[in-house]
Amino acid sequence: MPHREGVTGGLTFERARHAAYTAGRAALLAPAARPLRCCDGTTLAADVRAGADLPAFPTASVDGYAVRGPGPWRLAGRVLAGEVPGPLERDGGCVSIATGAMVPEGTEAILRTEDARVGDAVVSGTPRPKREWRLPGEEAARGERLVAAGTPVTPALLGLAAAAGHDTLVVRDRPRAAVIAPGPQLPAWLRRLGAACLRPVAGPGALAAVREAVDGGADLIVCAGGTTHEHLRALGATAVVDTVRVRPGPMLLAAVPGPGGRTVPLAVLPADARAAVPALLTLVAPVVAGLTGRPLPALPSVELATPVPGRAGLAHLVPVGLDEHGRAHPVPPAGPAMLRGLATAAGFAVIPARHDGRPGAVVPLLPLPLGQGVPG
């Protein structure tokens, strides 16, 4: 790729991230209604609102005994979550009740299991002064917004949506990413960023492979080297980020015209396996966020525990691990194509241009999306 990093040309690290995010938003995926079972790993395209009061009826917040009147109480049954109990009609009666179960009409208190004494179907003890059940609408009122559009769908969100009365959600699917690169690393990172990787592209060369990916319905294309400016011109592509003032590099992002007037972001990363990862996080992670309607991720900060050299005129993306105090240490070895350190890194410390990273300095961290993979 005849594309060189210059000391003064190109975009800064932060401006490149914002430009990549804008390119993703320009190719925003269309929303679709999906059943809950198909939504994990997608992104909400519409707010999730409560279809009814949450809870819809009084529910026990502890395991124990729903009692009426003064004790002791005669045990007359058991109530589990999902059941509709009959009322407690007389003083001196009670039923065993599970957390989350509907509280019977007539209940005056819930005696916790750990506070109860039970023998011969008689329960005794002293209920605590605090009410031990949730009232209708205590968590959310009907129509209240529970989760905003742009939020990634997680198992916890699916549980909330089901409790709120939803069978489907309006979401943006995971972007379909075509990877034109050898090895398993980039597809695995892309899945952790929220993309779904298509089958490997089989084109006989970089230009043909990109065309095949565009025609095959890819929402995003990632190449590790091999794509030149001549290829981009042949594709009718428009440069979005032509140079980023960072090390390692080089990296670029273009928009390729596709069928039906849509555009497909094309990221060209360094061929070096170690350098490709910070480039992926710098340009592709913001593109994925834009495609799905998620906000551009804010970068956390980290304190440096040891000196980290800078690069004159260029930001330096340094793989680091975190110690027990949360401070960052460079992970060796750090030479080209050396992946051992990267395998144990938490992310890349961003050392600003024309600065050395001194111990105690607080710098942005470009985090690796560890443990967030979604099959696909």
Coordinates of C-alpha atoms in Angstrom, one line a residue:
M1 CA 0.0 0.0 0.0
P2 CA 1.8 3.2 -1.1
H3 CA 0.5 5.1 1.8
R4 CA 2.9 6.6 4.3
E5 CA 2.6 8.2 7.7
G6 CA 3.7 11.8 7.7
V7 CA 4.7 13.8 10.7
T8 CA 2.5 16.7 9.8
G9 CA -0.1 15.3 7.4
G10 CA -3.2 13.3 8.1
L11 CA -5.7 13.3 11.0
T12 CA -5.0 13.2 14.7
F13 CA -6.0 10.0 16.5
E14 CA -9.2 11.6 18.0
R15 CA -10.2 13.2 14.7
A16 CA -9.7 10.0 12.9
R17 CA -12.0 8.2 15.4
H18 CA -14.7 10.8 14.9
A19 CA -14.4 10.7 11.1
A20 CA -14.7 6.9 11.2
Y21 CA -17.8 7.1 13.4
T22 CA -19.4 9.6 11.0
A23 CA -18.7 7.3 8.1
G24 CA -20.5 4.5 10.0
R25 CA -23.5 6.7 10.8
A26 CA -23.7 7.6 7.1
A27 CA -24.2 3.9 6.3
L28 CA -26.5 3.3 9.3
L29 CA -28.1 -0.2 9.1
A30 CA -31.9 -0.4 8.7
P31 CA -34.0 -1.3 11.7
A32 CA -35.9 -4.6 11.9
A33 CA -38.3 -6.2 14.3
R34 CA -36.8 -9.4 15.7
P35 CA -38.1 -12.0 18.2
L36 CA -36.3 -11.8 21.5
R37 CA -34.4 -15.0 20.9
C38 CA -32.7 -13.5 17.9
C39 CA -31.7 -10.1 19.5
D40 CA -28.7 -10.9 21.7
G41 CA -25.7 -8.9 20.3
T42 CA -27.8 -6.5 18.2
T43 CA -28.5 -2.9 19.0
L44 CA -31.8 -1.3 20.0
A45 CA -33.2 0.9 17.1
A46 CA -36.1 2.1 19.2
D47 CA -36.6 2.8 22.9
V48 CA -37.9 -0.1 25.0
R49 CA -40.9 1.0 27.1
A50 CA -42.9 -0.8 29.8
G51 CA -46.0 -2.4 28.3
A52 CA -47.6 -2.5 31.7
D53 CA -46.7 -1.4 35.2
L54 CA -43.7 -3.2 36.6
P55 CA -44.5 -5.1 38.6
A56 CA -48.0 -5.5 37.4
F57 CA -49.2 -6.7 40.8
P58 CA -47.8 -6.9 44.4
T59 CA -44.8 -9.3 44.4
A60 CA -42.8 -10.7 47.3
S61 CA -39.3 -9.3 47.6
V62 CA -38.2 -12.1 50.0
D63 CA -38.9 -15.8 50.6
G64 CA -41.1 -16.3 53.6
Y65 CA -44.8 -16.4 54.7
A66 CA -47.6 -14.1 53.7
V67 CA -49.6 -13.6 56.9
R68 CA -52.8 -12.0 58.0
G69 CA -53.6 -10.8 61.6
P70 CA -51.6 -11.5 64.7
G71 CA -49.6 -14.8 65.0
P72 CA -49.2 -17.6 65.3
W73 CA -50.6 -18.5 61.9
R74 CA -52.0 -21.7 60.4
L75 CA -50.1 -22.7 57.2
A76 CA -52.6 -23.1 54.4
G77 CA -50.5 -23.6 51.2
R78 CA -47.7 -22.3 49.1
V79 CA -47.4 -19.6 46.4
L80 CA -44.7 -19.7 43.7
A81 CA -43.8 -17.2 41.1
G82 CA -46.2 -17.3 38.1
E83 CA -49.1 -18.5 40.2
V84 CA -52.3 -16.6 41.1
P85 CA -53.1 -17.3 44.7
G86 CA -56.5 -17.1 46.4
P87 CA -57.0 -14.4 49.2
L88 CA -56.1 -14.8 52.8
E89 CA -59.7 -14.6 54.1
R90 CA -59.2 -14.8 57.9
D91 CA -56.9 -13.6 60.6
G92 CA -54.4 -16.3 61.7
G93 CA -53.9 -17.7 58.3
C94 CA -50.7 -17.7 56.1
V95 CA -49.1 -19.2 53.0
S96 CA -45.5 -19.9 52.1
I97 CA -44.4 -17.4 49.5
A98 CA -41.4 -17.3 47.1
T99 CA -39.5 -14.2 46.0
G100 CA -41.3 -12.7 43.0
A101 CA -44.6 -14.5 43.6
M102 CA -47.9 -12.6 43.7
V103 CA -48.8 -11.5 47.2
P104 CA -52.3 -12.8 48.1
E105 CA -55.1 -10.3 48.7
G106 CA -55.5 -9.8 52.5
T107 CA -51.8 -10.1 53.3
E108 CA -50.8 -7.7 56.1
A109 CA -47.1 -8.7 56.4
I110 CA -44.5 -11.1 55.1
L111 CA -42.5 -13.0 57.7
R112 CA -39.0 -13.9 56.3
T113 CA -38.0 -17.5 56.3
E114 CA -35.0 -16.9 58.5
D115 CA -37.3 -15.2 61.1
A116 CA -39.9 -17.9 61.2
R117 CA -40.4 -21.0 63.4
V118 CA -42.5 -23.7 61.9
G119 CA -44.0 -26.8 63.5
D120 CA -47.1 -28.9 63.0
A121 CA -48.3 -26.6 60.2
V122 CA -48.1 -23.6 62.5
V123 CA -45.9 -20.6 61.8
S124 CA -44.7 -18.1 64.5
G125 CA -42.3 -15.2 64.6
T126 CA -42.2 -11.4 64.3
P127 CA -42.4 -9.7 60.8
R128 CA -39.9 -6.9 60.3
P129 CA -41.3 -3.4 60.2
K130 CA -40.3 -2.8 56.6
R131 CA -42.8 -3.8 53.8
E132 CA -41.4 -7.0 52.2
W133 CA -43.1 -6.7 48.8
R134 CA -43.0 -4.5 45.8
L135 CA -46.1 -2.4 44.8
P136 CA -47.5 -2.3 41.2
G137 CA -45.5 0.2 39.2
E138 CA -42.7 0.5 41.7
E139 CA -40.0 -0.4 39.2
A140 CA -41.6 1.4 36.2
A141 CA -45.0 2.8 35.2
R142 CA -46.8 1.7 32.0
G143 CA -45.3 3.5 29.0
E144 CA -42.1 4.6 30.8
R145 CA -38.9 4.3 28.9
L146 CA -36.8 1.5 30.2
V147 CA -33.8 1.5 27.8
A148 CA -32.9 4.0 25.1
A149 CA -32.3 3.3 21.5
G150 CA -28.6 2.8 20.7
T151 CA -28.1 0.4 23.6
P152 CA -26.5 -3.0 22.9
V153 CA -28.8 -5.9 23.6
T154 CA -27.6 -8.1 26.4
P155 CA -29.1 -11.1 28.2
A156 CA -30.1 -8.8 31.0
L157 CA -31.9 -6.4 28.6
L158 CA -33.7 -9.4 27.1
G159 CA -35.0 -10.4 30.5
L160 CA -36.2 -6.9 31.2
A161 CA -37.9 -6.7 27.8
A162 CA -39.7 -10.0 28.4
A163 CA -40.8 -8.8 31.9
A164 CA -42.1 -5.6 30.3
G165 CA -44.4 -7.5 28.0
H166 CA -42.3 -7.6 24.7
D167 CA -42.0 -10.6 22.4
T168 CA -40.0 -8.7 19.8
L169 CA -37.6 -5.7 19.7
V170 CA -36.8 -3.2 17.0
V171 CA -33.1 -3.6 16.5
R172 CA -30.2 -3.0 14.1
D173 CA -28.5 -6.3 13.3
R174 CA -24.8 -6.9 13.8
P175 CA -23.0 -5.5 10.7
R176 CA -21.9 -8.2 8.2
A177 CA -18.1 -7.9 8.0
A178 CA -16.0 -9.3 5.2
V179 CA -12.4 -9.9 6.3
I180 CA -9.7 -10.0 3.6
A181 CA -6.8 -11.2 5.7
P182 CA -5.1 -14.4 6.7
G183 CA -5.5 -15.8 10.2
P184 CA -8.2 -16.0 12.9
Q185 CA -7.3 -12.8 14.8
L186 CA -9.2 -10.1 12.9
P187 CA -12.6 -12.0 12.6
A188 CA -12.4 -12.8 16.3
W189 CA -11.8 -9.2 17.3
L190 CA -14.6 -8.0 14.9
R191 CA -17.1 -10.4 16.6
R192 CA -16.1 -8.8 20.0
L193 CA -16.7 -5.4 18.5
G194 CA -20.3 -6.4 17.6
A195 CA -19.9 -7.5 13.9
A196 CA -20.9 -10.8 12.3
C197 CA -18.2 -12.1 10.0
L198 CA -19.2 -13.5 6.6
R199 CA -17.5 -16.5 5.1
P200 CA -13.9 -15.7 3.9
V201 CA -13.8 -13.8 0.6
A202 CA -12.3 -16.0 -2.2
G203 CA -11.4 -13.3 -4.8
P204 CA -8.1 -13.9 -6.6
G205 CA -6.7 -10.5 -5.6
A206 CA -7.5 -7.6 -3.3
L207 CA -9.5 -5.6 -5.8
A208 CA -11.6 -8.6 -6.9
A209 CA -12.0 -9.6 -3.2
V210 CA -13.4 -6.2 -2.3
R211 CA -15.8 -6.2 -5.2
E212 CA -17.0 -9.7 -4.3
A213 CA -17.5 -8.5 -0.7
V214 CA -19.5 -5.5 -1.8
D215 CA -21.6 -7.5 -4.2
G216 CA -22.1 -10.2 -1.6
G217 CA -23.9 -7.8 0.8
A218 CA -21.1 -6.9 3.3
D219 CA -21.8 -3.9 5.5
L220 CA -18.1 -3.5 6.3
I221 CA -14.9 -4.7 4.7
V222 CA -11.6 -5.0 6.6
C223 CA -8.4 -5.7 4.7
A224 CA -4.9 -6.3 6.2
G225 CA -2.6 -4.7 3.6
G226 CA -2.8 -5.4 -0.1
T227 CA -5.2 -2.7 -1.0
T228 CA -3.7 0.3 -2.8
H229 CA -4.9 3.8 -3.7
E230 CA -5.1 2.5 -7.3
H231 CA -7.5 -0.1 -6.1
L232 CA -9.6 2.5 -4.3
R233 CA -9.8 4.6 -7.4
A234 CA -10.9 1.6 -9.5
L235 CA -13.6 0.9 -7.0
G236 CA -14.8 4.5 -7.1
A237 CA -14.1 4.8 -3.4
T238 CA -14.0 8.0 -1.5
A239 CA -11.3 8.5 1.2
V240 CA -12.6 9.1 4.7
V241 CA -9.4 8.8 6.6
D242 CA -6.3 8.8 4.4
T243 CA -3.6 9.1 7.1
V244 CA -3.6 9.0 10.9
R245 CA -0.8 10.6 12.8
V246 CA -0.1 7.5 15.0
R247 CA 2.3 4.7 15.4
P248 CA 1.9 1.9 14.6
G249 CA 0.5 2.4 11.2
P250 CA -0.3 3.0 8.4
M251 CA -4.1 2.8 8.3
L252 CA -6.9 4.2 6.1
L253 CA -10.7 4.2 5.7
A254 CA -12.7 4.6 2.5
A255 CA -16.3 4.5 1.5
V256 CA -17.0 2.2 -1.4
P257 CA -20.2 2.6 -3.5
G258 CA -22.4 -0.5 -3.4
P259 CA -25.7 -1.7 -4.9
G260 CA -28.8 0.4 -4.4
G261 CA -26.9 3.6 -3.7
R262 CA -25.5 2.4 -0.3
T263 CA -21.9 2.9 0.7
V264 CA -19.7 0.2 2.4
P265 CA -16.9 1.4 4.7
L266 CA -13.6 -0.2 3.8
A267 CA -10.8 -0.2 6.4
V268 CA -7.2 -1.0 5.3
L269 CA -5.1 -2.0 8.2
P270 CA -1.3 -2.7 8.4
A271 CA -0.3 -6.2 7.2
D272 CA 1.7 -6.7 10.4
A273 CA -0.5 -8.8 12.7
R274 CA 0.4 -6.8 15.8
A275 CA 0.0 -3.4 14.2
A276 CA -3.4 -4.3 12.7
V277 CA -5.1 -4.5 16.1
P278 CA -4.7 -0.9 17.2
A279 CA -5.7 0.2 13.7
L280 CA -8.8 -1.9 14.0
L281 CA -9.7 -0.3 17.3
T282 CA -8.9 3.2 16.0
L283 CA -11.0 3.0 12.8
V284 CA -13.2 -0.1 12.7
A285 CA -14.6 0.1 16.2
P286 CA -16.1 3.5 15.6
V287 CA -17.4 2.4 12.3
V288 CA -19.2 -0.5 13.9
A289 CA -20.7 1.8 16.5
G290 CA -21.9 4.2 13.8
L291 CA -23.4 1.4 11.6
T292 CA -25.5 0.1 14.6
G293 CA -26.5 3.5 16.0
R294 CA -24.5 3.1 19.2
P295 CA -22.7 6.2 20.5
L296 CA -19.0 6.6 19.8
P297 CA -17.4 4.9 22.8
A298 CA -15.7 7.3 25.2
L299 CA -12.2 6.2 26.0
P300 CA -11.4 5.5 29.7
S301 CA -8.2 6.9 31.3
V302 CA -5.4 5.0 32.8
E303 CA -2.4 6.0 35.0
L304 CA 1.1 5.0 33.7
A305 CA 3.2 3.1 36.2
T306 CA 6.4 3.1 34.2
P307 CA 7.9 5.4 31.5
V308 CA 6.5 5.0 28.0
P309 CA 8.4 6.6 25.1
G310 CA 6.5 8.9 22.7
R311 CA 6.9 9.5 19.0
A312 CA 7.8 13.0 17.6
G313 CA 4.7 14.4 16.0
L314 CA 2.8 11.1 16.2
A315 CA 0.6 9.6 18.9
H316 CA 2.0 6.3 20.1
L317 CA -0.4 3.4 20.7
V318 CA 1.4 1.2 23.2
P319 CA 0.0 -2.2 24.3
V320 CA -0.3 -2.3 28.1
G321 CA -1.4 -4.5 30.9
L322 CA -2.9 -3.4 34.2
D323 CA -1.5 -4.2 37.6
E324 CA -3.5 -4.8 40.8
H325 CA -3.8 -1.0 41.3
G326 CA -5.2 -0.5 37.8
R327 CA -2.0 1.2 36.6
A328 CA -0.7 0.5 33.1
H329 CA 2.6 -1.2 32.2
P330 CA 3.8 -1.8 28.7
V331 CA 3.7 -5.5 27.8
P332 CA 6.8 -7.0 26.2
P333 CA 7.9 -8.0 23.7
A334 CA 6.9 -5.1 21.5
G335 CA 8.5 -5.7 18.2
P336 CA 6.7 -6.0 14.8
A337 CA 4.6 -9.2 14.5
M338 CA 5.2 -10.2 18.1
L339 CA 1.9 -11.2 19.5
R340 CA 2.8 -12.6 22.9
G341 CA 2.4 -9.3 24.7
L342 CA -0.8 -8.5 22.9
A343 CA -2.3 -11.7 24.1
T344 CA -2.1 -10.5 27.7
A345 CA -2.8 -6.8 27.1
A346 CA -5.8 -4.8 28.4
G347 CA -5.6 -2.3 25.6
F348 CA -3.4 0.4 24.1
A349 CA -2.2 3.5 26.1
V350 CA -2.5 6.6 23.8
I351 CA 0.7 8.6 24.4
P352 CA 0.0 12.1 22.9
A353 CA 2.2 13.4 20.1
R354 CA 5.4 15.2 21.2
H355 CA 5.1 13.8 24.7
D356 CA 6.7 10.9 26.6
G357 CA 4.5 9.0 28.9
R358 CA 5.9 9.7 32.4
P359 CA 5.1 7.6 35.5
G360 CA 1.9 9.0 37.1
A361 CA 0.7 10.5 33.9
V362 CA -3.0 9.9 33.0
V363 CA -3.6 9.1 29.4
P364 CA -6.5 7.6 27.3
L365 CA -6.8 3.9 27.0
L366 CA -7.9 2.2 23.8
P367 CA -9.4 -0.9 25.4
L368 CA -9.4 -4.4 23.8
P369 CA -12.9 -5.8 23.9
L370 CA -12.0 -8.8 26.0
G371 CA -14.7 -11.4 26.8
Q372 CA -17.5 -9.7 24.8
G373 CA -17.7 -12.1 21.9
V374 CA -21.0 -12.9 20.2
P375 CA -21.0 -16.0 17.9
G376 CA -21.5 -15.2 14.3

